[in-house]
PDB file of C-alpha atoms in Angstrom:
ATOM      1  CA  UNK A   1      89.109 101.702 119.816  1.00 93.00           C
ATOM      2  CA  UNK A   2      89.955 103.072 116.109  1.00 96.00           C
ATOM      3  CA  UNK A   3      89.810 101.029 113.108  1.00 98.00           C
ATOM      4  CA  UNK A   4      92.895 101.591 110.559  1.00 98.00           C
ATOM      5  CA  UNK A   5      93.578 100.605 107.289  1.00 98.00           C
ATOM      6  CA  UNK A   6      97.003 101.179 105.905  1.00 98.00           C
ATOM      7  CA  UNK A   7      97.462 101.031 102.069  1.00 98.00           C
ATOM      8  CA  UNK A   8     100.666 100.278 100.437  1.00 97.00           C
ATOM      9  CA  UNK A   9     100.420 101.250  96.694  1.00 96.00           C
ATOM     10  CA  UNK A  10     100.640  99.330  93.725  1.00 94.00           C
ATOM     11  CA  UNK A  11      99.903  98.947  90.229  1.00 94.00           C
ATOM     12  CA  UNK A  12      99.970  95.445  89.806  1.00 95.00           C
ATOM     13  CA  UNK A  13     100.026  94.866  93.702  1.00 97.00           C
ATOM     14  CA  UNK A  14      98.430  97.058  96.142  1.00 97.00           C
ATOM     15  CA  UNK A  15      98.758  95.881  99.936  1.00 98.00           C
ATOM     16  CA  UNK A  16      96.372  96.546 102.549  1.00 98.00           C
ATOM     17  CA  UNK A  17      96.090  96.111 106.568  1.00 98.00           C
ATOM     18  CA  UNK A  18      93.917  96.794 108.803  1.00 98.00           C
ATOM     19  CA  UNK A  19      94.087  97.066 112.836  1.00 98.00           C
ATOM     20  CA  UNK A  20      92.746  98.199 115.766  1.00 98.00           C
ATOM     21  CA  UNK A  21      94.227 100.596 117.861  1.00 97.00           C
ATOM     22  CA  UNK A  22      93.506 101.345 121.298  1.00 94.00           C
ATOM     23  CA  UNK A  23      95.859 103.888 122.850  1.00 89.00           C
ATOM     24  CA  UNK A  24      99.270 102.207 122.959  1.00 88.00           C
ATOM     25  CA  UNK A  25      97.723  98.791 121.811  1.00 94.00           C
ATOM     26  CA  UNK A  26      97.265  97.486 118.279  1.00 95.00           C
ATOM     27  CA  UNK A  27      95.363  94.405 117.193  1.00 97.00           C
ATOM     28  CA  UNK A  28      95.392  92.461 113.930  1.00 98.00           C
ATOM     29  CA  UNK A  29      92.171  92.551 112.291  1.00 98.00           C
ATOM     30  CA  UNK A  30      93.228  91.307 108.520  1.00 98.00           C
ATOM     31  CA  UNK A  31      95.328  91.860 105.528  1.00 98.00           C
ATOM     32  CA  UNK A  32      95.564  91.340 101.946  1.00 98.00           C
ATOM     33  CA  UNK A  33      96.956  92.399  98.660  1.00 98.00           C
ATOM     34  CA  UNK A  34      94.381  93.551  95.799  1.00 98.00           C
ATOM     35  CA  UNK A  35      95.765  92.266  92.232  1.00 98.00           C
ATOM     36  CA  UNK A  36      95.182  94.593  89.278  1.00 97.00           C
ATOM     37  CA  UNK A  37      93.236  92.749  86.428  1.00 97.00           C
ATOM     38  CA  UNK A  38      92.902  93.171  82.838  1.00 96.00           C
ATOM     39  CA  UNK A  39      95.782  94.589  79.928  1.00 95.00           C
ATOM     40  CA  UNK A  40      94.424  98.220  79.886  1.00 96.00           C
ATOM     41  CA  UNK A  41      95.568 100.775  82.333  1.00 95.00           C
ATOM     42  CA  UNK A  42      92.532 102.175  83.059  1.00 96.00           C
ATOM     43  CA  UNK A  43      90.778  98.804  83.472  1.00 97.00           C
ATOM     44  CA  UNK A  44      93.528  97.819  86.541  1.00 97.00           C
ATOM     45  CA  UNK A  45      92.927 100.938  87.775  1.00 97.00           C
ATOM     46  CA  UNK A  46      89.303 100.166  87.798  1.00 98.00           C
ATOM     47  CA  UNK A  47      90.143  96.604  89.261  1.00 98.00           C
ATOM     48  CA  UNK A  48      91.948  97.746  92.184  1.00 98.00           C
ATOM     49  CA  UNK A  49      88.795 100.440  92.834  1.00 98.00           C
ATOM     50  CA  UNK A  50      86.363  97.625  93.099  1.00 98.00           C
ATOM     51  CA  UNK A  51      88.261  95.695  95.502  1.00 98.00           C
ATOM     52  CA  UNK A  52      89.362  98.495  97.847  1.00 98.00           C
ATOM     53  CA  UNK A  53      86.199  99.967  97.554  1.00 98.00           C
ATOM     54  CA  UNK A  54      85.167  95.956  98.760  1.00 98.00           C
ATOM     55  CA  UNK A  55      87.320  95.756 101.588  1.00 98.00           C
ATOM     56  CA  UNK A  56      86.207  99.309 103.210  1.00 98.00           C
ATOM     57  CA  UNK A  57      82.268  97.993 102.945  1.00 98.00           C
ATOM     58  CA  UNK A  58      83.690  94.527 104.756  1.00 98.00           C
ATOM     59  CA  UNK A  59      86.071  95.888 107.317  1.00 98.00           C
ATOM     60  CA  UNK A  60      84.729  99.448 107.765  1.00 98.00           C
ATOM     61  CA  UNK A  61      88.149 101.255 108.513  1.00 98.00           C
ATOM     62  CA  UNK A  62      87.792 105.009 110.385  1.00 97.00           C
ATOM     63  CA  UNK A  63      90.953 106.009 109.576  1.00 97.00           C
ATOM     64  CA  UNK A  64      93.185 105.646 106.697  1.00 98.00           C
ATOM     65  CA  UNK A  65      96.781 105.942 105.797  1.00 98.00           C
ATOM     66  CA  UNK A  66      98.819 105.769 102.114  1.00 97.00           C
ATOM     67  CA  UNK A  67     102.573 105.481 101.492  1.00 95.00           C
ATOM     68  CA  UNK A  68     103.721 108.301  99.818  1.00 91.00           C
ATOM     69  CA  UNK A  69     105.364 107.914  96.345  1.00 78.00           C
ATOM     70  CA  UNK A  70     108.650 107.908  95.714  1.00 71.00           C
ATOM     71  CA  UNK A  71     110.163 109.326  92.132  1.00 67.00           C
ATOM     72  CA  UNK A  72     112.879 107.003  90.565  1.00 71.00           C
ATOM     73  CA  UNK A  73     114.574 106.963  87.612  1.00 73.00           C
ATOM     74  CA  UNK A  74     111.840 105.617  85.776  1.00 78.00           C
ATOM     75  CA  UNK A  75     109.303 108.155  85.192  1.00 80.00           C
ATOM     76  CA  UNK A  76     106.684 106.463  83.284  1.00 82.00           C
ATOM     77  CA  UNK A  77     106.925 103.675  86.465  1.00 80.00           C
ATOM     78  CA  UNK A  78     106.498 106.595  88.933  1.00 83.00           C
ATOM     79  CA  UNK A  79     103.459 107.802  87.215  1.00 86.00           C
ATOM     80  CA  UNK A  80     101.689 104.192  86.681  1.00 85.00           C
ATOM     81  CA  UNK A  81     102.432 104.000  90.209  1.00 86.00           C
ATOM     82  CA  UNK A  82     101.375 107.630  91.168  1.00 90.00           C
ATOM     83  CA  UNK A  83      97.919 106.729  89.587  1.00 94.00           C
ATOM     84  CA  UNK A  84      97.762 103.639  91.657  1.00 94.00           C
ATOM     85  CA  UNK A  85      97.913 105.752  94.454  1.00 95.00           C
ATOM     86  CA  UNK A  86      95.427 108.021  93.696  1.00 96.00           C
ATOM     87  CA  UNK A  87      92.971 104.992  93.942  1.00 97.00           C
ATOM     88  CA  UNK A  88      94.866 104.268  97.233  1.00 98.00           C
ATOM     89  CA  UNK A  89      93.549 107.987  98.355  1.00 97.00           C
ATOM     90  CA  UNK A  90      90.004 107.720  96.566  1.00 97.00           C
ATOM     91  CA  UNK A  91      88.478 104.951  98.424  1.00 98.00           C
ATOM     92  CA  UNK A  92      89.393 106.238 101.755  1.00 98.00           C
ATOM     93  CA  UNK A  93      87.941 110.147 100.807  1.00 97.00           C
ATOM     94  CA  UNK A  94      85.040 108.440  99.296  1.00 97.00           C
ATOM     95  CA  UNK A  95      84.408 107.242 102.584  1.00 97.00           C
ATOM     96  CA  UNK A  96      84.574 110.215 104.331  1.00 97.00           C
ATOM     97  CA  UNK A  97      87.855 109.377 106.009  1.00 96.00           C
ATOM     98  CA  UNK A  98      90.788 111.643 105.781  1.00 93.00           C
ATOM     99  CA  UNK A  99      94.222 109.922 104.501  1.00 96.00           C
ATOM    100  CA  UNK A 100      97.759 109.834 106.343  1.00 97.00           C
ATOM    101  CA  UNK A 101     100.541 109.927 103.563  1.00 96.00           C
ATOM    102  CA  UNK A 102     103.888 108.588 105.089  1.00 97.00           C
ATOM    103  CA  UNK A 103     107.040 108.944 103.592  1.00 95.00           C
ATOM    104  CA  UNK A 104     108.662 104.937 103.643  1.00 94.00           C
ATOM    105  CA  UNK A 105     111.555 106.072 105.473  1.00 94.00           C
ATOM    106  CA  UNK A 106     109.022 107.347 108.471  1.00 96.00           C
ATOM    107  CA  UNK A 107     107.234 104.618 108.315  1.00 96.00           C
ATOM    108  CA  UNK A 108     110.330 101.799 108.392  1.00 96.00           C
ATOM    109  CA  UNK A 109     111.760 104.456 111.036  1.00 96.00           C
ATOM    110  CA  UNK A 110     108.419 103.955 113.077  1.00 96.00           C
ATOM    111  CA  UNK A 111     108.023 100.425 112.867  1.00 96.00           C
ATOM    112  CA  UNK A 112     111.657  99.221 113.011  1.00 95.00           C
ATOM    113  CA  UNK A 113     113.488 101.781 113.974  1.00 93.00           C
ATOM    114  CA  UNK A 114     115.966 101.966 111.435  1.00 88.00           C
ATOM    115  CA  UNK A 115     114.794 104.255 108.164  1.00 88.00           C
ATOM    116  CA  UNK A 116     116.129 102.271 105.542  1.00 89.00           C
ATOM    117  CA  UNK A 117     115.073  98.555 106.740  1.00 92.00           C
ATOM    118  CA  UNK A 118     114.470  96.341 104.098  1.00 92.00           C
ATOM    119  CA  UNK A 119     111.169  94.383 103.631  1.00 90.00           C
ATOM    120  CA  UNK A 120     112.236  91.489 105.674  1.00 94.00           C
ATOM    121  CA  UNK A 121     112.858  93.466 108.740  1.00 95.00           C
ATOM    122  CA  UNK A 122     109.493  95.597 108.059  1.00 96.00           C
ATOM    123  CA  UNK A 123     107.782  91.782 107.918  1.00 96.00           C
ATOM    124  CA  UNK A 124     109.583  90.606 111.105  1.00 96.00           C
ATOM    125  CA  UNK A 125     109.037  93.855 113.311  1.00 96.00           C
ATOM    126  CA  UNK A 126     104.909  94.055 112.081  1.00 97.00           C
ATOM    127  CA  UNK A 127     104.931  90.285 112.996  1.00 97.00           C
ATOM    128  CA  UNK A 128     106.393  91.104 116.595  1.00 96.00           C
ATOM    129  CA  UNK A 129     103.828  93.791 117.126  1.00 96.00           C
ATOM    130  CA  UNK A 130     100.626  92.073 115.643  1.00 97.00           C
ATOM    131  CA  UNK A 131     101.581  88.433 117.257  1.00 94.00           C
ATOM    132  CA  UNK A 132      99.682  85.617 115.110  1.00 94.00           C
ATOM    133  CA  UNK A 133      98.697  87.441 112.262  1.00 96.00           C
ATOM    134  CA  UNK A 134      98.822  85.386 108.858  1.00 97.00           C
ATOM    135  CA  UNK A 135     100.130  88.183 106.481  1.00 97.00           C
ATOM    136  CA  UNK A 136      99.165  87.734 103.248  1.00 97.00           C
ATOM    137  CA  UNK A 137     102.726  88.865 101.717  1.00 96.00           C
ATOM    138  CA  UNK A 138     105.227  91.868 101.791  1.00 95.00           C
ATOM    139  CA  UNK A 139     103.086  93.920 100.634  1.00 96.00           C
ATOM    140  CA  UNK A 140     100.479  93.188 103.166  1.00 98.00           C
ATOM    141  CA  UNK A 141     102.885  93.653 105.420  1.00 97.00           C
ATOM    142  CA  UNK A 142     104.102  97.058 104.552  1.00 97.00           C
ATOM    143  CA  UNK A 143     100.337  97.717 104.445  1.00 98.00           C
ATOM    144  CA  UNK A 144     100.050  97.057 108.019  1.00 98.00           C
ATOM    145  CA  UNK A 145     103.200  99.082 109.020  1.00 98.00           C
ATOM    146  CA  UNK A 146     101.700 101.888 107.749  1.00 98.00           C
ATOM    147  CA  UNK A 147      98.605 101.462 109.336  1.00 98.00           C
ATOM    148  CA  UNK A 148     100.685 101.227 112.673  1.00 98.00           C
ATOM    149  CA  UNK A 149     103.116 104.257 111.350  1.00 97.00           C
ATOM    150  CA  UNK A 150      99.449 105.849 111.122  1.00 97.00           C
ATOM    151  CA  UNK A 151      97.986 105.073 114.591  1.00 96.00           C
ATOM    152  CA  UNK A 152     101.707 106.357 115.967  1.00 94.00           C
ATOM    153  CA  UNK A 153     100.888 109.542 114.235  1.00 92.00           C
ATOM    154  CA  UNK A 154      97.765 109.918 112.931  1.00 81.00           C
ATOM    155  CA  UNK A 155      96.730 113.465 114.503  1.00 61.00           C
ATOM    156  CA  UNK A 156      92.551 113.489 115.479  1.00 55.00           C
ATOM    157  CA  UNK A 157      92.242 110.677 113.637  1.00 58.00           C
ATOM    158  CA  UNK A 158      93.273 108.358 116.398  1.00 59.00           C
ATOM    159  CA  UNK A 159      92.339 109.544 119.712  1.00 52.00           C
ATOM    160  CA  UNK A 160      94.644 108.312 122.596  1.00 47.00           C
ATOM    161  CA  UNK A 161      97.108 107.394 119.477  1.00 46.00           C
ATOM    162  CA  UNK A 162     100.783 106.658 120.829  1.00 43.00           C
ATOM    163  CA  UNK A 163     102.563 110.484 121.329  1.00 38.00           C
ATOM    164  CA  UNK A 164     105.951 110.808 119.695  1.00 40.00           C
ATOM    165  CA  UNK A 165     108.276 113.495 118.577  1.00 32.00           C
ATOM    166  CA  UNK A 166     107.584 114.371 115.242  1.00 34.00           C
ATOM    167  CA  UNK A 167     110.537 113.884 113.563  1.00 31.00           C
TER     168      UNK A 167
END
């Protein structure tokens, strides 16, 4: 059995999930969303680092997966939210774990089989494959799909992970 945390990036919110996977079975272990504190960039940056950091000590994850960013329109958004990210990668590395990006359209794809689901069908299809799990909000939830986008195709990191076609 392998331990997974998927992380769903945010600058304000950042989900996470964790489960564990054993070959083609996954089981809920928790979820959550880390809120950034304080008015200064660098001190919600430094927020969300403390509590990741916190949930990798409590639930000691061995394998880790991000979302990858998107770029909108918005470019100072898609570089507050790039830097959220990077925390999203640190904690994981500073663990010694290597980090699955995902693109969301994989990861939707994976999960609910359609690429562009929205965040209600993401919530509904995690819920069907992690059966009485209290998730802590969409975020969370994405969080967890990417954790189970991760043990579908997470390379060495999962041993006896799920085989699919790489797409």
């Amino acid at each position: 059995m392998v331990r997974v945390i998927g992380i769903d990036p945010g600058l304000r919110n950042l989900g996470w999930g964790v489960i564990d996977v054993a070959g083609s079975r996954f089981r809920h272990v928790a979820n959550g969303i880390c809120r950034s504190e304080g008015e200064a960039l660098a001190d919600r940056l430094l927020s969300l680092h403390s509590q990741l950091t916190a949930i990798f000590r409590q639930w000691l994850p061995e394998a880790a997966a991000v979302e990858q960013t998107f770029v909108n329109k918005d470019g100072a958004g898609t570089l507050k939210l790039g830097q959220a990210r990077g925390i999203a990668m640190l904690v994981p590395a500073q663990a010694g774990l290597s980090v699955g990006e995902y693109a969301p359209n994989r990861i939707k794809k994976t999960v609910v089989g359609v690429g562009h689901a929205d965040k209600k069908q993401v919530l509904h299809m995690v819920q069907m494959q992690l059966p009485g799990a209290q998730i802590a909000g969409p975020d969370a939830a994405d969080a967890l799909a990417i954790a189970i986008c991760h043990a579908h195709y997470g390379g060495g990191d999962i041993p006896g992970r799920i085989l699919k076609v790489r797409a």
